[in-house]
JSON list of N, CA and C in Angstrom, two decimals:
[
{"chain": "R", "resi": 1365, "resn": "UNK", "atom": "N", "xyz": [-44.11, -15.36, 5.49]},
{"chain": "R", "resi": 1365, "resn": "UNK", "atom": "CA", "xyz": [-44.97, -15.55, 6.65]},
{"chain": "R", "resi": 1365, "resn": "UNK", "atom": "C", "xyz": [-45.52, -14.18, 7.07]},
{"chain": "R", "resi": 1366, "resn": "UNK", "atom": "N", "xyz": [-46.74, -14.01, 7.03]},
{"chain": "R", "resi": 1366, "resn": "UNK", "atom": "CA", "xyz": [-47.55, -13.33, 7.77]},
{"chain": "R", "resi": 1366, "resn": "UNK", "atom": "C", "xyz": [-47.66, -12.62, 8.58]},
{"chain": "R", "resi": 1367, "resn": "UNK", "atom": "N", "xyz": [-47.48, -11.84, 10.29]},
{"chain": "R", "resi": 1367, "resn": "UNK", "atom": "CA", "xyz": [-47.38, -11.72, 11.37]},
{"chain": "R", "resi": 1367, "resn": "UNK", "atom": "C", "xyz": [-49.28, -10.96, 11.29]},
{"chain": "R", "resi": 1368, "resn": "UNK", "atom": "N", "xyz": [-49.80, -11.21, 12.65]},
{"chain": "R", "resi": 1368, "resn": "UNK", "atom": "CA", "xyz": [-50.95, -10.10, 13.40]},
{"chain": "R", "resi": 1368, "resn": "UNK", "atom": "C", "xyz": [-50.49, -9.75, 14.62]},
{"chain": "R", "resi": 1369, "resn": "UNK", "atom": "N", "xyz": [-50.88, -8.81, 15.18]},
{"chain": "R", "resi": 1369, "resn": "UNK", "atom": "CA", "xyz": [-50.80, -8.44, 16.24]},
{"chain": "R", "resi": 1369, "resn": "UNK", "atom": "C", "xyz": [-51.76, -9.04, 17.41]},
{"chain": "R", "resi": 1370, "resn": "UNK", "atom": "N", "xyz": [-51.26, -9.76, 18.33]},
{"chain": "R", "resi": 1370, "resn": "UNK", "atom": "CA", "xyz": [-51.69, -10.56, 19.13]},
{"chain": "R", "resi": 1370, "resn": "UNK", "atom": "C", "xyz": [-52.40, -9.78, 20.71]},
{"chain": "R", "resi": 1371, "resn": "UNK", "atom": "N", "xyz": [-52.52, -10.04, 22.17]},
{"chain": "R", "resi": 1371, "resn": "UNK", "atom": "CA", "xyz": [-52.69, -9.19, 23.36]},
{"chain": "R", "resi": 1371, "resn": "UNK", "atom": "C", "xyz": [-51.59, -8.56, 23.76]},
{"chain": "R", "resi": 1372, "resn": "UNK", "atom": "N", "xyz": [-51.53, -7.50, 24.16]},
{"chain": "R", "resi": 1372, "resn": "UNK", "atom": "CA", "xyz": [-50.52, -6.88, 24.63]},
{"chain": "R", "resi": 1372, "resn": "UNK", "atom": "C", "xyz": [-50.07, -7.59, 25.92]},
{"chain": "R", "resi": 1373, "resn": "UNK", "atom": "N", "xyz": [-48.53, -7.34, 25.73]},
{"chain": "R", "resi": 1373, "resn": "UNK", "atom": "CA", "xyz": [-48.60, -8.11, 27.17]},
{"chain": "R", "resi": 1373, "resn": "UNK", "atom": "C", "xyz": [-47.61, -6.68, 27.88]},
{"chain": "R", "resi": 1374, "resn": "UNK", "atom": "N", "xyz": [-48.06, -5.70, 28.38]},
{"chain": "R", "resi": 1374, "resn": "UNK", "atom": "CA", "xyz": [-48.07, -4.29, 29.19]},
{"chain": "R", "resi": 1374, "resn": "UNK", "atom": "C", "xyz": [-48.29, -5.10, 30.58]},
{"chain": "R", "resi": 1375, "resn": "UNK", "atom": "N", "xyz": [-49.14, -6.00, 30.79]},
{"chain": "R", "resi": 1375, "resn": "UNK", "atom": "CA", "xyz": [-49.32, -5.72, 32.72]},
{"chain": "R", "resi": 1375, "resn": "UNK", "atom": "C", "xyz": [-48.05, -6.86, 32.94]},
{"chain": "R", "resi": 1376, "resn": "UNK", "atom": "N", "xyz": [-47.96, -7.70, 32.13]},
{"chain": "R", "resi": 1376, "resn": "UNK", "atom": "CA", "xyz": [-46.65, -8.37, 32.96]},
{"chain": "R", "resi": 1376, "resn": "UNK", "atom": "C", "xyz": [-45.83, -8.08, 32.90]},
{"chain": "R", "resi": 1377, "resn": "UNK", "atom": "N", "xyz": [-45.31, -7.07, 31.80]},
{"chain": "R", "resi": 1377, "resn": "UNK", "atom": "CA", "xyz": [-44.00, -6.36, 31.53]},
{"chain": "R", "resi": 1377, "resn": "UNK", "atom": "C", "xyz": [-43.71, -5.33, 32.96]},
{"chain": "R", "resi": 1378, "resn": "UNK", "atom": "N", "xyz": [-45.16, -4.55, 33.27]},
{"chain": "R", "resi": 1378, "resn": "UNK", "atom": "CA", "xyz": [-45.31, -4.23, 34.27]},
{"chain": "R", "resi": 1378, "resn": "UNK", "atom": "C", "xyz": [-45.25, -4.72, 35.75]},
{"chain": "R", "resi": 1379, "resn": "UNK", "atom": "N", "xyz": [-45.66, -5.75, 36.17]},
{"chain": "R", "resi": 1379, "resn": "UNK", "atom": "CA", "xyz": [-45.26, -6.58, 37.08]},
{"chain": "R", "resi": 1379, "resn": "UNK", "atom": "C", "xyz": [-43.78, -7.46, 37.26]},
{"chain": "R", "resi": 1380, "resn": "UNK", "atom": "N", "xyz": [-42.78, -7.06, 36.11]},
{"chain": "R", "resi": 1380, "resn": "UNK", "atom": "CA", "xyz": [-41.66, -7.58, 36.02]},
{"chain": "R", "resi": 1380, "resn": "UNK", "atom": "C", "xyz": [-40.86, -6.59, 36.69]},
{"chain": "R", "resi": 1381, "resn": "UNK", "atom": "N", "xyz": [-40.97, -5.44, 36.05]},
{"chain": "R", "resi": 1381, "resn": "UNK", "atom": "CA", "xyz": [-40.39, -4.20, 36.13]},
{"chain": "R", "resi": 1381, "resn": "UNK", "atom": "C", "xyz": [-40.66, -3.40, 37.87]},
{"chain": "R", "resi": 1382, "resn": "UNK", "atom": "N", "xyz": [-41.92, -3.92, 38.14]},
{"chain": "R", "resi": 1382, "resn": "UNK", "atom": "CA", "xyz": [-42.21, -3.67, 39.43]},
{"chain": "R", "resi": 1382, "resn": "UNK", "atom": "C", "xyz": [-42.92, -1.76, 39.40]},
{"chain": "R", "resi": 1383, "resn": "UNK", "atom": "N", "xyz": [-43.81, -1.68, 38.09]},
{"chain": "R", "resi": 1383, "resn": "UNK", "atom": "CA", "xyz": [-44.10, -0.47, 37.88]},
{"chain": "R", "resi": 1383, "resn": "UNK", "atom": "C", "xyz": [-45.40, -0.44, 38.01]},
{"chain": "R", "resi": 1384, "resn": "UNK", "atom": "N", "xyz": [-46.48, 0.44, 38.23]},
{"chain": "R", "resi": 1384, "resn": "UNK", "atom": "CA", "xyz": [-47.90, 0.97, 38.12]},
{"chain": "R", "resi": 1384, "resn": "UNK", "atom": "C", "xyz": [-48.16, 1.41, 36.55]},
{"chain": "R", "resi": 1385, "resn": "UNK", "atom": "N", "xyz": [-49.27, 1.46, 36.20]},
{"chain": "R", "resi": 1385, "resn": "UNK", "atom": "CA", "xyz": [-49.61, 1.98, 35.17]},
{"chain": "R", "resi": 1385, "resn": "UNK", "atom": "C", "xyz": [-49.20, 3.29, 34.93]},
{"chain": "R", "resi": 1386, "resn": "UNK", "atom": "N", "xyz": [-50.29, 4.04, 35.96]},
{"chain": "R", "resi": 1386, "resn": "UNK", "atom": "CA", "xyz": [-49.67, 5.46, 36.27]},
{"chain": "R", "resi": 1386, "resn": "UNK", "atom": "C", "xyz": [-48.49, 5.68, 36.66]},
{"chain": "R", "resi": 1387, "resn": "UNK", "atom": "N", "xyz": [-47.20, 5.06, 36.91]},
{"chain": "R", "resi": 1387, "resn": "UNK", "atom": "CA", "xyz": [-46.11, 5.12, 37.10]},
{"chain": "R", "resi": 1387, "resn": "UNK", "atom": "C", "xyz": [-45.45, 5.18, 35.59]},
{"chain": "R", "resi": 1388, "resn": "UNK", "atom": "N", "xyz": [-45.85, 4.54, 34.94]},
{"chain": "R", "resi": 1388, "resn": "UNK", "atom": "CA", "xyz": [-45.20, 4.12, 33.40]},
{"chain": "R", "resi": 1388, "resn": "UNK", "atom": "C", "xyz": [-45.69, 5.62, 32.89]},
{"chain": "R", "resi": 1389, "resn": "UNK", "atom": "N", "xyz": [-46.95, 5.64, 32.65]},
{"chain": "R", "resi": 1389, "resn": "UNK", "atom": "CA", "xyz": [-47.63, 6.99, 32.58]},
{"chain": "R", "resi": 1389, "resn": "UNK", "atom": "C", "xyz": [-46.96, 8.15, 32.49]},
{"chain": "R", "resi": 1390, "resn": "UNK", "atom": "N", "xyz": [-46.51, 8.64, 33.53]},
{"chain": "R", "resi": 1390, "resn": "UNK", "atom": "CA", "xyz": [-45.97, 9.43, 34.18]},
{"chain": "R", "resi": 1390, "resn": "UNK", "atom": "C", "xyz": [-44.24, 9.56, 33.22]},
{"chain": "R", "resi": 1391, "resn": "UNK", "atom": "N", "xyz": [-43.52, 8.65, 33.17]},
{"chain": "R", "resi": 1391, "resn": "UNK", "atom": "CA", "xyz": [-42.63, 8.53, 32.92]},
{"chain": "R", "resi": 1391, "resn": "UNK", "atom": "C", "xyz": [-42.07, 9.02, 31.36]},
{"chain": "R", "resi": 1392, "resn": "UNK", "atom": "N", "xyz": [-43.44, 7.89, 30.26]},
{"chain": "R", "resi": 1392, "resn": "UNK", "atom": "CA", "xyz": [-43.41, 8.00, 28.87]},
{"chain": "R", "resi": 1392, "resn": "UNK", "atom": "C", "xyz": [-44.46, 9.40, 28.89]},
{"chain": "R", "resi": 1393, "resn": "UNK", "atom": "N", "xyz": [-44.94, 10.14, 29.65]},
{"chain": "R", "resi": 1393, "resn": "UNK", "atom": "CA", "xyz": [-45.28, 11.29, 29.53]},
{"chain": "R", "resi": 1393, "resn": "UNK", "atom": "C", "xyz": [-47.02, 10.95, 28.13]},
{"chain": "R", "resi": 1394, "resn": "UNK", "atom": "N", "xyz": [-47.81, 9.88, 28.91]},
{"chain": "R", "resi": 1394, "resn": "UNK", "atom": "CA", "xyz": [-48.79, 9.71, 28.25]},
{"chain": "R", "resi": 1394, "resn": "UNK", "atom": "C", "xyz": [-49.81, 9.83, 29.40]},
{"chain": "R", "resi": 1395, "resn": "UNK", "atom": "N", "xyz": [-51.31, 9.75, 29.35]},
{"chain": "R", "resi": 1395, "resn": "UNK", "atom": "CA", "xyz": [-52.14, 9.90, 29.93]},
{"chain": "R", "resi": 1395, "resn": "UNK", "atom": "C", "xyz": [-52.69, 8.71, 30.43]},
{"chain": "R", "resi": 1396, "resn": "UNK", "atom": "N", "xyz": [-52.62, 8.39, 31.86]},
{"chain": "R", "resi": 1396, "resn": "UNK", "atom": "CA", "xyz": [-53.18, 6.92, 32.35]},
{"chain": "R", "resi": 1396, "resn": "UNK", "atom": "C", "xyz": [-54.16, 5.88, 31.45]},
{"chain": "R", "resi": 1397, "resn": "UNK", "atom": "N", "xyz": [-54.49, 7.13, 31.16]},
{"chain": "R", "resi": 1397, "resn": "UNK", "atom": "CA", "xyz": [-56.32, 6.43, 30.40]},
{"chain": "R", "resi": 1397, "resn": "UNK", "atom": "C", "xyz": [-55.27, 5.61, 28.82]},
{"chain": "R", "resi": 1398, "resn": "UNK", "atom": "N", "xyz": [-54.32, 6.31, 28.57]},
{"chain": "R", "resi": 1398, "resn": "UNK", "atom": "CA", "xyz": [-54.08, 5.44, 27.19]},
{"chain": "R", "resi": 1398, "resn": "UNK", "atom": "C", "xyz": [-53.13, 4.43, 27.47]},
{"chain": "R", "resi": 1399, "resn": "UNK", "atom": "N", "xyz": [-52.39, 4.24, 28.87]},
{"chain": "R", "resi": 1399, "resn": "UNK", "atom": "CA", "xyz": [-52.12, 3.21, 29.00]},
{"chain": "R", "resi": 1399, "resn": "UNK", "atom": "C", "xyz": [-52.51, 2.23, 29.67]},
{"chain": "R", "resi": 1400, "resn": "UNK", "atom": "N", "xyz": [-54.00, 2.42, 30.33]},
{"chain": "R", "resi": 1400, "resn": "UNK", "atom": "CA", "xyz": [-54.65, 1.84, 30.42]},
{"chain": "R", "resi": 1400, "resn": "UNK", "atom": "C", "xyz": [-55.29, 0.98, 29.24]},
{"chain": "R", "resi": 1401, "resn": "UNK", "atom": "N", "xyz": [-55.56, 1.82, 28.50]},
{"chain": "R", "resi": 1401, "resn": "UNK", "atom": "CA", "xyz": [-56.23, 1.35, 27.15]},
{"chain": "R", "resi": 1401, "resn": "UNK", "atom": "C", "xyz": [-54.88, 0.24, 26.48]},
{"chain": "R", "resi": 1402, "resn": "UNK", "atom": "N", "xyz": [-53.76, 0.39, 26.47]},
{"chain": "R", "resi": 1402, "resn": "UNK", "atom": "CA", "xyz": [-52.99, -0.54, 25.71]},
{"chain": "R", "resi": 1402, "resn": "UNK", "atom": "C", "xyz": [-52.83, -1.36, 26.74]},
{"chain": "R", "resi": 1403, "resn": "UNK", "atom": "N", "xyz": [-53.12, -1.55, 27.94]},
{"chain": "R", "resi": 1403, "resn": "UNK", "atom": "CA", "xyz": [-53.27, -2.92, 28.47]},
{"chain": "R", "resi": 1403, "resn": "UNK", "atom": "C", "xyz": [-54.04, -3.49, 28.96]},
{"chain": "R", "resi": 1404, "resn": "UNK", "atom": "N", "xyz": [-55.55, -3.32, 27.76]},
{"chain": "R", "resi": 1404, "resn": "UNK", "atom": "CA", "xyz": [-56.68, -4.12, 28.20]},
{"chain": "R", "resi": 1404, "resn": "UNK", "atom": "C", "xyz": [-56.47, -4.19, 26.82]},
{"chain": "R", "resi": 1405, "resn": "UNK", "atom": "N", "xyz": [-55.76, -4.24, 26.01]},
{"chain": "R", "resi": 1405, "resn": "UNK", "atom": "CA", "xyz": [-56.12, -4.20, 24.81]},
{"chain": "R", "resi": 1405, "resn": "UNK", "atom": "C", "xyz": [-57.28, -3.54, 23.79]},
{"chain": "R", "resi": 1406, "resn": "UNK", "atom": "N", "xyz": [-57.76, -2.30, 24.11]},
{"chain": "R", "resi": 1406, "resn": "UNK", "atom": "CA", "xyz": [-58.55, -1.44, 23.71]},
{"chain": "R", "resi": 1406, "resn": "UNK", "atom": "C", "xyz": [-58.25, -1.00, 22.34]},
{"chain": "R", "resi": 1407, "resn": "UNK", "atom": "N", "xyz": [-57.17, -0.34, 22.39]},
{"chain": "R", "resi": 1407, "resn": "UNK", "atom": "CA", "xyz": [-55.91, 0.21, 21.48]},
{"chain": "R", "resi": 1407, "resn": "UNK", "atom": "C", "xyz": [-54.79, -0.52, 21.23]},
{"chain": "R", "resi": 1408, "resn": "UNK", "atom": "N", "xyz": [-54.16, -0.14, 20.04]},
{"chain": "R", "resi": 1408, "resn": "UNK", "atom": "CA", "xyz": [-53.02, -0.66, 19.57]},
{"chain": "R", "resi": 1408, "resn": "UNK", "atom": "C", "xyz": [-51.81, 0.18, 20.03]},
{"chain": "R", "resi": 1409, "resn": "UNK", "atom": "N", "xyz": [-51.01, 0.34, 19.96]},
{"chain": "R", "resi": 1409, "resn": "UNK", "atom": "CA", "xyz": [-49.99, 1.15, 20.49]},
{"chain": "R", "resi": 1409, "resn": "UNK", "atom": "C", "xyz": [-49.40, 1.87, 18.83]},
{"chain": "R", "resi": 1410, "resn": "UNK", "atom": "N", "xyz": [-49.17, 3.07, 18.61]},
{"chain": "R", "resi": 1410, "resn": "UNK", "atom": "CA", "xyz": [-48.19, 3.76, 17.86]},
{"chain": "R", "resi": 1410, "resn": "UNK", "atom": "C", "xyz": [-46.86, 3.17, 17.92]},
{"chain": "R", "resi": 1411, "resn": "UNK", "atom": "N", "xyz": [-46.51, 3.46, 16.25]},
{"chain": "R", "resi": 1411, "resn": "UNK", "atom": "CA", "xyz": [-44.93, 3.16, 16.62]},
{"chain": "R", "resi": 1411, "resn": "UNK", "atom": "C", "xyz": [-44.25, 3.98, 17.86]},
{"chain": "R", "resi": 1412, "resn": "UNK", "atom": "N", "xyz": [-44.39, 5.08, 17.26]},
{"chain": "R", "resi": 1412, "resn": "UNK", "atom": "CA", "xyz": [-43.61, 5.84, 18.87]},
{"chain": "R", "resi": 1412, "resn": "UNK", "atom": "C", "xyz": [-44.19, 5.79, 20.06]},
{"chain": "R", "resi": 1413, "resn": "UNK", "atom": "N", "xyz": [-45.69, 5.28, 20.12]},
{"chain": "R", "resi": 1413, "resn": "UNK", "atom": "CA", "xyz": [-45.81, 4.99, 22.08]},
{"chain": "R", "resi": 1413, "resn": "UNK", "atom": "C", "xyz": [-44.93, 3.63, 22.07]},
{"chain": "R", "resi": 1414, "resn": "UNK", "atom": "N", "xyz": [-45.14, 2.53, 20.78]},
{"chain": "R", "resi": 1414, "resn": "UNK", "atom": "CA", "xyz": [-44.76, 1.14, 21.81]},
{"chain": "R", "resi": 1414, "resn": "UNK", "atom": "C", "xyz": [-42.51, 1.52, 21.82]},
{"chain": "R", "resi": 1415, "resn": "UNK", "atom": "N", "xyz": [-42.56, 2.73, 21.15]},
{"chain": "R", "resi": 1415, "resn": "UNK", "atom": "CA", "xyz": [-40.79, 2.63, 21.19]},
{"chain": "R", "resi": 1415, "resn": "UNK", "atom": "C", "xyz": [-40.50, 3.48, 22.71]},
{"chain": "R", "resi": 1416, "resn": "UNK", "atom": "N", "xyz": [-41.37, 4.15, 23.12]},
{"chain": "R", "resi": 1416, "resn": "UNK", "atom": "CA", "xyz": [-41.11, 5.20, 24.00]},
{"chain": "R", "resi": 1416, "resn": "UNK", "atom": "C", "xyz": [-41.61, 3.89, 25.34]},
{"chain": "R", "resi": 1417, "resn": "UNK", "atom": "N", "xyz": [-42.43, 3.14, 25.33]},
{"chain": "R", "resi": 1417, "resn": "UNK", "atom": "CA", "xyz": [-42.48, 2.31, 26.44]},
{"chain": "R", "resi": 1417, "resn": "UNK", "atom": "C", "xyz": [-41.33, 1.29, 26.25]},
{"chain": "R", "resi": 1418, "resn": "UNK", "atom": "N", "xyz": [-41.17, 0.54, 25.51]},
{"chain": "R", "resi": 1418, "resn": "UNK", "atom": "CA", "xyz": [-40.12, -0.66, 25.40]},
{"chain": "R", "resi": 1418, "resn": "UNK", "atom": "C", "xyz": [-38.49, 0.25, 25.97]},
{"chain": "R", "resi": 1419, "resn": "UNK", "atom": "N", "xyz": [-38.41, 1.45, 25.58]},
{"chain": "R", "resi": 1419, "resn": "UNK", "atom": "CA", "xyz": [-37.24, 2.05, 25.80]},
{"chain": "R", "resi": 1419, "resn": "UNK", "atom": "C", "xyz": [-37.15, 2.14, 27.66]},
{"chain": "R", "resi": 1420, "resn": "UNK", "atom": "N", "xyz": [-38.57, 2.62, 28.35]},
{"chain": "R", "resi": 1420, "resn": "UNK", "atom": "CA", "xyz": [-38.62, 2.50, 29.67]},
{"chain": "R", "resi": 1420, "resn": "UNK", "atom": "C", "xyz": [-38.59, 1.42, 30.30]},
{"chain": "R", "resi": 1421, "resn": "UNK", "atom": "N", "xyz": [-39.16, 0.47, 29.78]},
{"chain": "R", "resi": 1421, "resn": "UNK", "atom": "CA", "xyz": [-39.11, -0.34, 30.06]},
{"chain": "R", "resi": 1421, "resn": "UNK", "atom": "C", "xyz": [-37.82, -1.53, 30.17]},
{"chain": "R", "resi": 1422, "resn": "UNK", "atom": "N", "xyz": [-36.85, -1.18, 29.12]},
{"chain": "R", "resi": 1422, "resn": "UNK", "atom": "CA", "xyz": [-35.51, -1.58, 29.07]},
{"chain": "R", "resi": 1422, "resn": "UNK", "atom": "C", "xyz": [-36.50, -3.01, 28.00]},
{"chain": "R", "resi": 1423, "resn": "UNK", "atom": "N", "xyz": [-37.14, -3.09, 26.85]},
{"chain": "R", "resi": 1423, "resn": "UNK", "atom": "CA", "xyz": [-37.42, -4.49, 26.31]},
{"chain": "R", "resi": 1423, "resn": "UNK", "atom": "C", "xyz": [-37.36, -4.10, 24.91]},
{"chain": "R", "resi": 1424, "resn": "UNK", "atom": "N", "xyz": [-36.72, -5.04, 24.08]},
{"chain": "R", "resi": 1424, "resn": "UNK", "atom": "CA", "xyz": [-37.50, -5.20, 23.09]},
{"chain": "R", "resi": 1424, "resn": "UNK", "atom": "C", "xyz": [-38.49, -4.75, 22.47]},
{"chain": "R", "resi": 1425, "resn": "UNK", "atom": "N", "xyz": [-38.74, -3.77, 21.44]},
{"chain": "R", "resi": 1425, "resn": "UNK", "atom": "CA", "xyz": [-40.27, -3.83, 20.81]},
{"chain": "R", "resi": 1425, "resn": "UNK", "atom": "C", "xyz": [-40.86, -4.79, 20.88]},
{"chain": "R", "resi": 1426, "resn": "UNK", "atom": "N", "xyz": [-40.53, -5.57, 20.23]},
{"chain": "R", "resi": 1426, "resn": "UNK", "atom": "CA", "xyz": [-41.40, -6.84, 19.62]},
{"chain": "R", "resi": 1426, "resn": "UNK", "atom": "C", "xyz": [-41.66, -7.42, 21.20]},
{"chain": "R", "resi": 1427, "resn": "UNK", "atom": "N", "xyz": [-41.26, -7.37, 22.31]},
{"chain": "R", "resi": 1427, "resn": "UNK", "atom": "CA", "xyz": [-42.07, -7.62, 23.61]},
{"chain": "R", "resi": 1427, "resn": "UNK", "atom": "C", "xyz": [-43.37, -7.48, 23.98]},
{"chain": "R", "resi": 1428, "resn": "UNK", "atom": "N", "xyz": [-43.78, -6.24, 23.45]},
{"chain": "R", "resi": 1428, "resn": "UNK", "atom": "CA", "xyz": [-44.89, -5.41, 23.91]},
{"chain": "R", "resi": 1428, "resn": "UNK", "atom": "C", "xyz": [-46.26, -6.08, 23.96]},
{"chain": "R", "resi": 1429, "resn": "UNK", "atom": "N", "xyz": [-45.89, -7.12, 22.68]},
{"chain": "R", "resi": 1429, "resn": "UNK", "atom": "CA", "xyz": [-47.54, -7.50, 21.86]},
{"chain": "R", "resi": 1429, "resn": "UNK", "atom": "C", "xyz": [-46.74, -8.98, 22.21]},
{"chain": "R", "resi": 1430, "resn": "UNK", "atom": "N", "xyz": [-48.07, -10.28, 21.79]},
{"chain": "R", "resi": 1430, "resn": "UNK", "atom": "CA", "xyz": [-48.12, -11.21, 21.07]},
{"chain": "R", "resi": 1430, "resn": "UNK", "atom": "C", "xyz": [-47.58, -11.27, 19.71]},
{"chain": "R", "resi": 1431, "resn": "UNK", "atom": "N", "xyz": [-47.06, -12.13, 18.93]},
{"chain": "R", "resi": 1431, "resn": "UNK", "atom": "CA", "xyz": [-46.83, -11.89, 17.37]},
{"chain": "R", "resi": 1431, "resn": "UNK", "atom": "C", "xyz": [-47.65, -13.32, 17.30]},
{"chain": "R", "resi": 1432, "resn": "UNK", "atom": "N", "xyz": [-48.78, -13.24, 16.23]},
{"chain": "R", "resi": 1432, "resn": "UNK", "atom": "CA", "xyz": [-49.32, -14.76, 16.06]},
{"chain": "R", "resi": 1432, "resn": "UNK", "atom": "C", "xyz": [-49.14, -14.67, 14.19]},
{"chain": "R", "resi": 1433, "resn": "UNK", "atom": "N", "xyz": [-49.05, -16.21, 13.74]},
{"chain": "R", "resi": 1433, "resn": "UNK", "atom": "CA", "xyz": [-49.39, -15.98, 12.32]},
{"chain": "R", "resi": 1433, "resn": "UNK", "atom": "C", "xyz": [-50.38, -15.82, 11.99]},
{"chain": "R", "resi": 1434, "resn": "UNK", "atom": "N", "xyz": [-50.35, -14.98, 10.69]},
{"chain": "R", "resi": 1434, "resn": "UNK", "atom": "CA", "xyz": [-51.97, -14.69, 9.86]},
{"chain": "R", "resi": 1434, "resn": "UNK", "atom": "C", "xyz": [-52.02, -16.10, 8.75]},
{"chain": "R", "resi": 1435, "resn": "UNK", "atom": "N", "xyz": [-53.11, -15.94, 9.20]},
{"chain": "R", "resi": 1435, "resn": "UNK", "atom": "CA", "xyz": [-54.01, -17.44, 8.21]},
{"chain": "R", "resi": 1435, "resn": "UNK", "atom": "C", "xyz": [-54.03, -16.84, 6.65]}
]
């Protein structure tokens, strides 16, 4: 089986956690604008941004994104 990478799901992980963008930002030591960008889905996330957020975040990698099958 297949996997693609599906929408990020960053703002509800964010609204769980009870964090700001720029709060997360700040934390994983990235620049608003790129985590902005991974939660409009602009960008994909690096292995090491989506390990350095899931780690702040206290989740799972595989949280970060959607996983859908490829056709």
């Amino acid at each position: 089986m297949a996997l693609r990478i599906g929408r990020c799901l960053l703002p509800r992980l964010l609204k769980k956690a009870k964090l700001t963008q720029v709060e997360l930002a700040i934390r994983v030591g990235m620049s608003e604008s790129t985590i902005s960008q991974y939660a409009h889905n602009a960008r994909v996330m690096s292995l090491l941004s989506a390990k350095l957020i899931a780690k702040e975040l206290k989740v799972p990698i595989d949280d970060l994104y959607e996983w859908l099958e490829a056709e």
